[in-house]
Amino acid sequence: MRIIKARDYQDMSQKGAAVIAAQIIMKPDCVLGLATGSTPVGIYEQLAKGYRSGALDFSGISTVNLDEYCGLDPRDRQSYYYFMQEHLFRYVNIRQNAVYVPDGSNPDEKEACEKHETIIRALGGLDLQLLGLGRNGHIGFNEPGPVFEKETHRVALTESTIQANARFFDSPSQVPTHAYTMGIGTIFKAKKILVAVSGEDKAQAAAQAFRGPVTPEVPASILQFHPDVTVIGDEAALSGISDL
Ligand code: GLP
């Protein structure tokens, strides 16, 4: 695991985008695993800038998102599908039929989850998975628990995650209680993983995930065992790690 310290959010975003840009340049038909949340927004802005300047071409890229709220239609403004359109897809020349987000509007849990796994397999697997970090150490929506879930599955969101994500909704009661998420096994099969982490409120989770014991109670801690993980964090987020 490489941990790269960035000065601040802007620097983290530029460095993170540079890693993804390198992947796109090296393999123009690569499969990117993408994440939502506040953290990657700056990275997506930089990637859009790269497209506008002519440096990046997304026409051969496929993307697969980590997770989606259950019960939300892709056209819903709070859905992660909508988020991706708003923050990245509408600004770049990506093929609309090459972007995949779990289908939160499908009430058939088994079908929705199997379809997501089938898509990833059919694309030949994820070349680079971008991850944010939840305040409780979650990745995607893999919440702390007794085991590492392997494949895409339906999860009940913890109260802390519902509260953390309530800022995107009018009130906490509107936050969906369940989500579909890639499993830890799905994420782990990505050839490369890039974790972006920013802000003091992630410092404890980052220290536990990247320096603490590997345990499903801190889902991101499993990344310590992956052969190709790069963490890019700003100084505040990495402030709990003393050996950097
Ligand atoms: C959500 C997403 C995660 C994300 C996390 C942190 O729960 N499912 O993929 O990493 O929030 O979000 P933020 O970057 O807004 O702190």
PDB file of N, CA, C and O in Angstrom, residues 136-194:
ATOM      1  N   ASN A 136     -16.971   5.467   9.255  1.00  0.00           N
ATOM      2  CA  ASN A 136     -16.826   4.256  10.077  1.00  0.00           C
ATOM      3  C   ASN A 136     -15.954   3.209   9.368  1.00  0.00           C
ATOM      4  O   ASN A 136     -15.990   2.028   9.700  1.00  0.00           O
ATOM      5  N   GLY A 137     -15.200   3.651   8.373  1.00  0.00           N
ATOM      6  CA  GLY A 137     -14.290   2.724   7.687  1.00  0.00           C
ATOM      7  C   GLY A 137     -14.941   1.939   6.570  1.00  0.00           C
ATOM      8  O   GLY A 137     -14.339   1.002   6.031  1.00  0.00           O
ATOM      9  N   HIS A 138     -16.167   2.330   6.178  1.00  0.00           N
ATOM     10  CA  HIS A 138     -16.799   1.547   5.101  1.00  0.00           C
ATOM     11  C   HIS A 138     -16.237   1.914   3.730  1.00  0.00           C
ATOM     12  O   HIS A 138     -15.721   3.011   3.531  1.00  0.00           O
ATOM     13  N   ILE A 139     -16.317   0.972   2.813  1.00  0.00           N
ATOM     14  CA  ILE A 139     -15.978   1.242   1.411  1.00  0.00           C
ATOM     15  C   ILE A 139     -17.151   0.759   0.569  1.00  0.00           C
ATOM     16  O   ILE A 139     -17.724  -0.295   0.842  1.00  0.00           O
ATOM     17  N   GLY A 140     -17.492   1.558  -0.475  1.00  0.00           N
ATOM     18  CA  GLY A 140     -18.773   1.321  -1.138  1.00  0.00           C
ATOM     19  C   GLY A 140     -19.803   1.515  -0.043  1.00  0.00           C
ATOM     20  O   GLY A 140     -19.770   2.501   0.687  1.00  0.00           O
ATOM     21  N   PHE A 141     -20.692   0.545   0.112  1.00  0.00           N
ATOM     22  CA  PHE A 141     -21.574   0.562   1.279  1.00  0.00           C
ATOM     23  C   PHE A 141     -21.337  -0.710   2.103  1.00  0.00           C
ATOM     24  O   PHE A 141     -22.246  -1.236   2.724  1.00  0.00           O
ATOM     25  N   ASN A 142     -20.109  -1.199   2.096  1.00  0.00           N
ATOM     26  CA  ASN A 142     -19.772  -2.345   2.951  1.00  0.00           C
ATOM     27  C   ASN A 142     -19.576  -1.824   4.362  1.00  0.00           C
ATOM     28  O   ASN A 142     -18.519  -1.279   4.697  1.00  0.00           O
ATOM     29  N   GLU A 143     -20.596  -1.973   5.164  1.00  0.00           N
ATOM     30  CA  GLU A 143     -20.581  -1.438   6.521  1.00  0.00           C
ATOM     31  C   GLU A 143     -19.829  -2.385   7.468  1.00  0.00           C
ATOM     32  O   GLU A 143     -19.669  -3.569   7.159  1.00  0.00           O
ATOM     33  N   PRO A 144     -19.359  -1.878   8.607  1.00  0.00           N
ATOM     34  CA  PRO A 144     -18.687  -2.760   9.575  1.00  0.00           C
ATOM     35  C   PRO A 144     -19.606  -3.915   9.973  1.00  0.00           C
ATOM     36  O   PRO A 144     -20.817  -3.731  10.093  1.00  0.00           O
ATOM     37  N   GLY A 145     -19.039  -5.087  10.139  1.00  0.00           N
ATOM     38  CA  GLY A 145     -19.848  -6.257  10.491  1.00  0.00           C
ATOM     39  C   GLY A 145     -18.969  -7.438  10.794  1.00  0.00           C
ATOM     40  O   GLY A 145     -17.739  -7.299  10.843  1.00  0.00           O
ATOM     41  N   PRO A 146     -19.573  -8.601  10.994  1.00  0.00           N
ATOM     42  CA  PRO A 146     -18.786  -9.760  11.409  1.00  0.00           C
ATOM     43  C   PRO A 146     -17.975 -10.418  10.288  1.00  0.00           C
ATOM     44  O   PRO A 146     -17.024 -11.139  10.567  1.00  0.00           O
ATOM     45  N   VAL A 147     -18.360 -10.178   9.023  1.00  0.00           N
ATOM     46  CA  VAL A 147     -17.639 -10.833   7.912  1.00  0.00           C
ATOM     47  C   VAL A 147     -17.414  -9.835   6.778  1.00  0.00           C
ATOM     48  O   VAL A 147     -18.113  -8.825   6.678  1.00  0.00           O
ATOM     49  N   PHE A 148     -16.459 -10.158   5.907  1.00  0.00           N
ATOM     50  CA  PHE A 148     -16.291  -9.410   4.665  1.00  0.00           C
ATOM     51  C   PHE A 148     -17.240 -10.031   3.641  1.00  0.00           C
ATOM     52  O   PHE A 148     -17.116 -11.217   3.341  1.00  0.00           O
ATOM     53  N   GLU A 149     -18.184  -9.266   3.145  1.00  0.00           N
ATOM     54  CA  GLU A 149     -19.108  -9.797   2.130  1.00  0.00           C
ATOM     55  C   GLU A 149     -18.367  -9.882   0.796  1.00  0.00           C
ATOM     56  O   GLU A 149     -17.644  -8.972   0.433  1.00  0.00           O
ATOM     57  N   LYS A 150     -18.584 -10.986   0.082  1.00  0.00           N
ATOM     58  CA  LYS A 150     -17.791 -11.179  -1.134  1.00  0.00           C
ATOM     59  C   LYS A 150     -18.328 -10.400  -2.340  1.00  0.00           C
ATOM     60  O   LYS A 150     -17.625  -9.626  -2.953  1.00  0.00           O
ATOM     61  N   GLU A 151     -19.585 -10.677  -2.689  1.00  0.00           N
ATOM     62  CA  GLU A 151     -20.076 -10.141  -3.964  1.00  0.00           C
ATOM     63  C   GLU A 151     -21.062  -8.999  -3.755  1.00  0.00           C
ATOM     64  O   GLU A 151     -21.384  -8.632  -2.620  1.00  0.00           O
ATOM     65  N   THR A 152     -21.544  -8.458  -4.876  1.00  0.00           N
ATOM     66  CA  THR A 152     -22.544  -7.388  -4.804  1.00  0.00           C
ATOM     67  C   THR A 152     -23.753  -7.898  -4.015  1.00  0.00           C
ATOM     68  O   THR A 152     -24.231  -9.005  -4.245  1.00  0.00           O
ATOM     69  N   HIS A 153     -24.213  -7.090  -3.085  1.00  0.00           N
ATOM     70  CA  HIS A 153     -25.286  -7.523  -2.192  1.00  0.00           C
ATOM     71  C   HIS A 153     -26.083  -6.318  -1.721  1.00  0.00           C
ATOM     72  O   HIS A 153     -25.692  -5.166  -1.937  1.00  0.00           O
ATOM     73  N   ARG A 154     -27.197  -6.609  -1.043  1.00  0.00           N
ATOM     74  CA  ARG A 154     -28.026  -5.542  -0.496  1.00  0.00           C
ATOM     75  C   ARG A 154     -27.632  -5.356   0.963  1.00  0.00           C
ATOM     76  O   ARG A 154     -27.434  -6.332   1.684  1.00  0.00           O
ATOM     77  N   VAL A 155     -27.491  -4.098   1.381  1.00  0.00           N
ATOM     78  CA  VAL A 155     -27.106  -3.843   2.776  1.00  0.00           C
ATOM     79  C   VAL A 155     -28.097  -2.902   3.434  1.00  0.00           C
ATOM     80  O   VAL A 155     -28.674  -2.032   2.776  1.00  0.00           O
ATOM     81  N   ALA A 156     -28.214  -3.047   4.743  1.00  0.00           N
ATOM     82  CA  ALA A 156     -28.943  -2.062   5.551  1.00  0.00           C
ATOM     83  C   ALA A 156     -27.906  -1.037   5.984  1.00  0.00           C
ATOM     84  O   ALA A 156     -26.853  -1.396   6.525  1.00  0.00           O
ATOM     85  N   LEU A 157     -28.146   0.224   5.718  1.00  0.00           N
ATOM     86  CA  LEU A 157     -27.174   1.258   6.079  1.00  0.00           C
ATOM     87  C   LEU A 157     -27.182   1.486   7.578  1.00  0.00           C
ATOM     88  O   LEU A 157     -28.241   1.440   8.221  1.00  0.00           O
ATOM     89  N   THR A 158     -26.010   1.740   8.134  1.00  0.00           N
ATOM     90  CA  THR A 158     -25.944   2.011   9.573  1.00  0.00           C
ATOM     91  C   THR A 158     -26.472   3.420   9.836  1.00  0.00           C
ATOM     92  O   THR A 158     -26.481   4.275   8.941  1.00  0.00           O
ATOM     93  N   GLU A 159     -26.840   3.649  11.082  1.00  0.00           N
ATOM     94  CA  GLU A 159     -27.360   4.962  11.462  1.00  0.00           C
ATOM     95  C   GLU A 159     -26.312   6.050  11.178  1.00  0.00           C
ATOM     96  O   GLU A 159     -26.644   7.131  10.683  1.00  0.00           O
ATOM     97  N   SER A 160     -25.030   5.746  11.434  1.00  0.00           N
ATOM     98  CA  SER A 160     -23.996   6.774  11.235  1.00  0.00           C
ATOM     99  C   SER A 160     -23.869   7.116   9.749  1.00  0.00           C
ATOM    100  O   SER A 160     -23.656   8.277   9.385  1.00  0.00           O
ATOM    101  N   THR A 161     -24.017   6.131   8.879  1.00  0.00           N
ATOM    102  CA  THR A 161     -23.937   6.404   7.435  1.00  0.00           C
ATOM    103  C   THR A 161     -25.154   7.204   6.978  1.00  0.00           C
ATOM    104  O   THR A 161     -25.041   8.136   6.174  1.00  0.00           O
ATOM    105  N   ILE A 162     -26.320   6.849   7.507  1.00  0.00           N
ATOM    106  CA  ILE A 162     -27.536   7.593   7.149  1.00  0.00           C
ATOM    107  C   ILE A 162     -27.380   9.056   7.570  1.00  0.00           C
ATOM    108  O   ILE A 162     -27.650   9.981   6.799  1.00  0.00           O
ATOM    109  N   GLN A 163     -26.875   9.273   8.781  1.00  0.00           N
ATOM    110  CA  GLN A 163     -26.671  10.651   9.257  1.00  0.00           C
ATOM    111  C   GLN A 163     -25.638  11.375   8.390  1.00  0.00           C
ATOM    112  O   GLN A 163     -25.821  12.526   8.018  1.00  0.00           O
ATOM    113  N   ALA A 164     -24.528  10.657   8.074  1.00  0.00           N
ATOM    114  CA  ALA A 164     -23.467  11.295   7.273  1.00  0.00           C
ATOM    115  C   ALA A 164     -23.975  11.676   5.889  1.00  0.00           C
ATOM    116  O   ALA A 164     -23.590  12.707   5.339  1.00  0.00           O
ATOM    117  N   ASN A 165     -24.857  10.851   5.313  1.00  0.00           N
ATOM    118  CA  ASN A 165     -25.317  11.116   3.947  1.00  0.00           C
ATOM    119  C   ASN A 165     -26.567  11.990   3.902  1.00  0.00           C
ATOM    120  O   ASN A 165     -27.005  12.383   2.821  1.00  0.00           O
ATOM    121  N   ALA A 166     -27.098  12.323   5.090  1.00  0.00           N
ATOM    122  CA  ALA A 166     -28.330  13.120   5.149  1.00  0.00           C
ATOM    123  C   ALA A 166     -28.127  14.501   4.547  1.00  0.00           C
ATOM    124  O   ALA A 166     -29.078  15.141   4.104  1.00  0.00           O
ATOM    125  N   ARG A 167     -26.864  14.961   4.489  1.00  0.00           N
ATOM    126  CA  ARG A 167     -26.622  16.309   3.950  1.00  0.00           C
ATOM    127  C   ARG A 167     -27.003  16.431   2.479  1.00  0.00           C
ATOM    128  O   ARG A 167     -27.190  17.530   1.981  1.00  0.00           O
ATOM    129  N   PHE A 168     -27.106  15.300   1.803  1.00  0.00           N
ATOM    130  CA  PHE A 168     -27.500  15.347   0.389  1.00  0.00           C
ATOM    131  C   PHE A 168     -29.026  15.353   0.218  1.00  0.00           C
ATOM    132  O   PHE A 168     -29.537  15.477  -0.882  1.00  0.00           O
ATOM    133  N   PHE A 169     -29.742  15.151   1.327  1.00  0.00           N
ATOM    134  CA  PHE A 169     -31.212  15.050   1.283  1.00  0.00           C
ATOM    135  C   PHE A 169     -31.828  16.202   2.083  1.00  0.00           C
ATOM    136  O   PHE A 169     -31.129  16.871   2.847  1.00  0.00           O
ATOM    137  N   ASP A 170     -33.138  16.381   1.947  1.00  0.00           N
ATOM    138  CA  ASP A 170     -33.790  17.450   2.714  1.00  0.00           C
ATOM    139  C   ASP A 170     -33.813  17.117   4.200  1.00  0.00           C
ATOM    140  O   ASP A 170     -33.757  18.006   5.045  1.00  0.00           O
ATOM    141  N   SER A 171     -33.939  15.817   4.529  1.00  0.00           N
ATOM    142  CA  SER A 171     -33.917  15.420   5.942  1.00  0.00           C
ATOM    143  C   SER A 171     -33.426  13.976   6.044  1.00  0.00           C
ATOM    144  O   SER A 171     -33.509  13.221   5.066  1.00  0.00           O
ATOM    145  N   PRO A 172     -32.896  13.588   7.245  1.00  0.00           N
ATOM    146  CA  PRO A 172     -32.374  12.210   7.396  1.00  0.00           C
ATOM    147  C   PRO A 172     -33.423  11.156   7.076  1.00  0.00           C
ATOM    148  O   PRO A 172     -33.098  10.072   6.587  1.00  0.00           O
ATOM    149  N   SER A 173     -34.721  11.492   7.315  1.00  0.00           N
ATOM    150  CA  SER A 173     -35.758  10.479   7.085  1.00  0.00           C
ATOM    151  C   SER A 173     -35.909  10.160   5.599  1.00  0.00           C
ATOM    152  O   SER A 173     -36.498   9.145   5.230  1.00  0.00           O
ATOM    153  N   GLN A 174     -35.361  11.016   4.734  1.00  0.00           N
ATOM    154  CA  GLN A 174     -35.466  10.740   3.298  1.00  0.00           C
ATOM    155  C   GLN A 174     -34.333   9.857   2.774  1.00  0.00           C
ATOM    156  O   GLN A 174     -34.366   9.415   1.636  1.00  0.00           O
ATOM    157  N   VAL A 175     -33.298   9.652   3.600  1.00  0.00           N
ATOM    158  CA  VAL A 175     -32.168   8.822   3.144  1.00  0.00           C
ATOM    159  C   VAL A 175     -32.654   7.376   3.060  1.00  0.00           C
ATOM    160  O   VAL A 175     -33.201   6.855   4.041  1.00  0.00           O
ATOM    161  N   PRO A 176     -32.480   6.729   1.909  1.00  0.00           N
ATOM    162  CA  PRO A 176     -32.900   5.327   1.835  1.00  0.00           C
ATOM    163  C   PRO A 176     -32.209   4.496   2.912  1.00  0.00           C
ATOM    164  O   PRO A 176     -31.078   4.801   3.323  1.00  0.00           O
ATOM    165  N   THR A 177     -32.871   3.469   3.376  1.00  0.00           N
ATOM    166  CA  THR A 177     -32.316   2.682   4.471  1.00  0.00           C
ATOM    167  C   THR A 177     -31.440   1.524   3.954  1.00  0.00           C
ATOM    168  O   THR A 177     -30.709   0.913   4.723  1.00  0.00           O
ATOM    169  N   HIS A 178     -31.566   1.237   2.651  1.00  0.00           N
ATOM    170  CA  HIS A 178     -30.814   0.113   2.083  1.00  0.00           C
ATOM    171  C   HIS A 178     -30.112   0.537   0.787  1.00  0.00           C
ATOM    172  O   HIS A 178     -30.504   1.521   0.164  1.00  0.00           O
ATOM    173  N   ALA A 179     -29.106  -0.245   0.447  1.00  0.00           N
ATOM    174  CA  ALA A 179     -28.377   0.026  -0.802  1.00  0.00           C
ATOM    175  C   ALA A 179     -27.879  -1.290  -1.389  1.00  0.00           C
ATOM    176  O   ALA A 179     -27.774  -2.295  -0.677  1.00  0.00           O
ATOM    177  N   TYR A 180     -27.601  -1.250  -2.688  1.00  0.00           N
ATOM    178  CA  TYR A 180     -26.859  -2.344  -3.326  1.00  0.00           C
ATOM    179  C   TYR A 180     -25.409  -1.895  -3.407  1.00  0.00           C
ATOM    180  O   TYR A 180     -25.130  -0.746  -3.771  1.00  0.00           O
ATOM    181  N   THR A 181     -24.501  -2.770  -3.062  1.00  0.00           N
ATOM    182  CA  THR A 181     -23.078  -2.398  -3.125  1.00  0.00           C
ATOM    183  C   THR A 181     -22.224  -3.563  -3.624  1.00  0.00           C
ATOM    184  O   THR A 181     -22.521  -4.725  -3.321  1.00  0.00           O
ATOM    185  N   MET A 182     -21.188  -3.222  -4.375  1.00  0.00           N
ATOM    186  CA  MET A 182     -20.185  -4.248  -4.674  1.00  0.00           C
ATOM    187  C   MET A 182     -19.725  -4.812  -3.339  1.00  0.00           C
ATOM    188  O   MET A 182     -19.638  -4.078  -2.346  1.00  0.00           O
ATOM    189  N   GLY A 183     -19.387  -6.094  -3.322  1.00  0.00           N
ATOM    190  CA  GLY A 183     -18.848  -6.679  -2.092  1.00  0.00           C
ATOM    191  C   GLY A 183     -17.357  -6.398  -1.984  1.00  0.00           C
ATOM    192  O   GLY A 183     -16.735  -5.877  -2.903  1.00  0.00           O
ATOM    193  N   ILE A 184     -16.804  -6.751  -0.849  1.00  0.00           N
ATOM    194  CA  ILE A 184     -15.359  -6.586  -0.650  1.00  0.00           C
ATOM    195  C   ILE A 184     -14.597  -7.445  -1.669  1.00  0.00           C
ATOM    196  O   ILE A 184     -13.578  -7.030  -2.213  1.00  0.00           O
ATOM    197  N   GLY A 185     -15.150  -8.636  -1.956  1.00  0.00           N
ATOM    198  CA  GLY A 185     -14.506  -9.516  -2.943  1.00  0.00           C
ATOM    199  C   GLY A 185     -14.512  -8.887  -4.326  1.00  0.00           C
ATOM    200  O   GLY A 185     -13.515  -8.971  -5.062  1.00  0.00           O
ATOM    201  N   THR A 186     -15.626  -8.236  -4.686  1.00  0.00           N
ATOM    202  CA  THR A 186     -15.730  -7.574  -5.995  1.00  0.00           C
ATOM    203  C   THR A 186     -14.669  -6.478  -6.087  1.00  0.00           C
ATOM    204  O   THR A 186     -13.944  -6.373  -7.084  1.00  0.00           O
ATOM    205  N   ILE A 187     -14.580  -5.669  -5.039  1.00  0.00           N
ATOM    206  CA  ILE A 187     -13.624  -4.555  -5.024  1.00  0.00           C
ATOM    207  C   ILE A 187     -12.191  -5.109  -5.069  1.00  0.00           C
ATOM    208  O   ILE A 187     -11.335  -4.611  -5.798  1.00  0.00           O
ATOM    209  N   PHE A 188     -11.986  -6.153  -4.313  1.00  0.00           N
ATOM    210  CA  PHE A 188     -10.639  -6.713  -4.176  1.00  0.00           C
ATOM    211  C   PHE A 188     -10.099  -7.270  -5.488  1.00  0.00           C
ATOM    212  O   PHE A 188      -8.893  -7.360  -5.690  1.00  0.00           O
ATOM    213  N   LYS A 189     -11.015  -7.673  -6.383  1.00  0.00           N
ATOM    214  CA  LYS A 189     -10.564  -8.235  -7.671  1.00  0.00           C
ATOM    215  C   LYS A 189     -10.076  -7.161  -8.636  1.00  0.00           C
ATOM    216  O   LYS A 189      -9.518  -7.469  -9.687  1.00  0.00           O
ATOM    217  N   ALA A 190     -10.287  -5.865  -8.303  1.00  0.00           N
ATOM    218  CA  ALA A 190      -9.783  -4.791  -9.176  1.00  0.00           C
ATOM    219  C   ALA A 190      -8.262  -4.894  -9.240  1.00  0.00           C
ATOM    220  O   ALA A 190      -7.608  -5.171  -8.234  1.00  0.00           O
ATOM    221  N   LYS A 191      -7.708  -4.632 -10.438  1.00  0.00           N
ATOM    222  CA  LYS A 191      -6.250  -4.755 -10.573  1.00  0.00           C
ATOM    223  C   LYS A 191      -5.542  -3.690  -9.746  1.00  0.00           C
ATOM    224  O   LYS A 191      -4.511  -3.954  -9.136  1.00  0.00           O
ATOM    225  N   LYS A 192      -6.082  -2.482  -9.790  1.00  0.00           N
ATOM    226  CA  LYS A 192      -5.504  -1.385  -8.988  1.00  0.00           C
ATOM    227  C   LYS A 192      -6.630  -0.738  -8.199  1.00  0.00           C
ATOM    228  O   LYS A 192      -7.757  -0.658  -8.689  1.00  0.00           O
ATOM    229  N   ILE A 193      -6.267  -0.220  -7.036  1.00  0.00           N
ATOM    230  CA  ILE A 193      -7.256   0.496  -6.221  1.00  0.00           C
ATOM    231  C   ILE A 193      -6.665   1.850  -5.828  1.00  0.00           C
ATOM    232  O   ILE A 193      -5.490   1.939  -5.442  1.00  0.00           O
ATOM    233  N   LEU A 194      -7.481   2.881  -5.972  1.00  0.00           N
ATOM    234  CA  LEU A 194      -7.086   4.228  -5.568  1.00  0.00           C
ATOM    235  C   LEU A 194      -8.072   4.708  -4.514  1.00  0.00           C
ATOM    236  O   LEU A 194      -9.276   4.757  -4.756  1.00  0.00           O
TER     237      LEU A 194
END
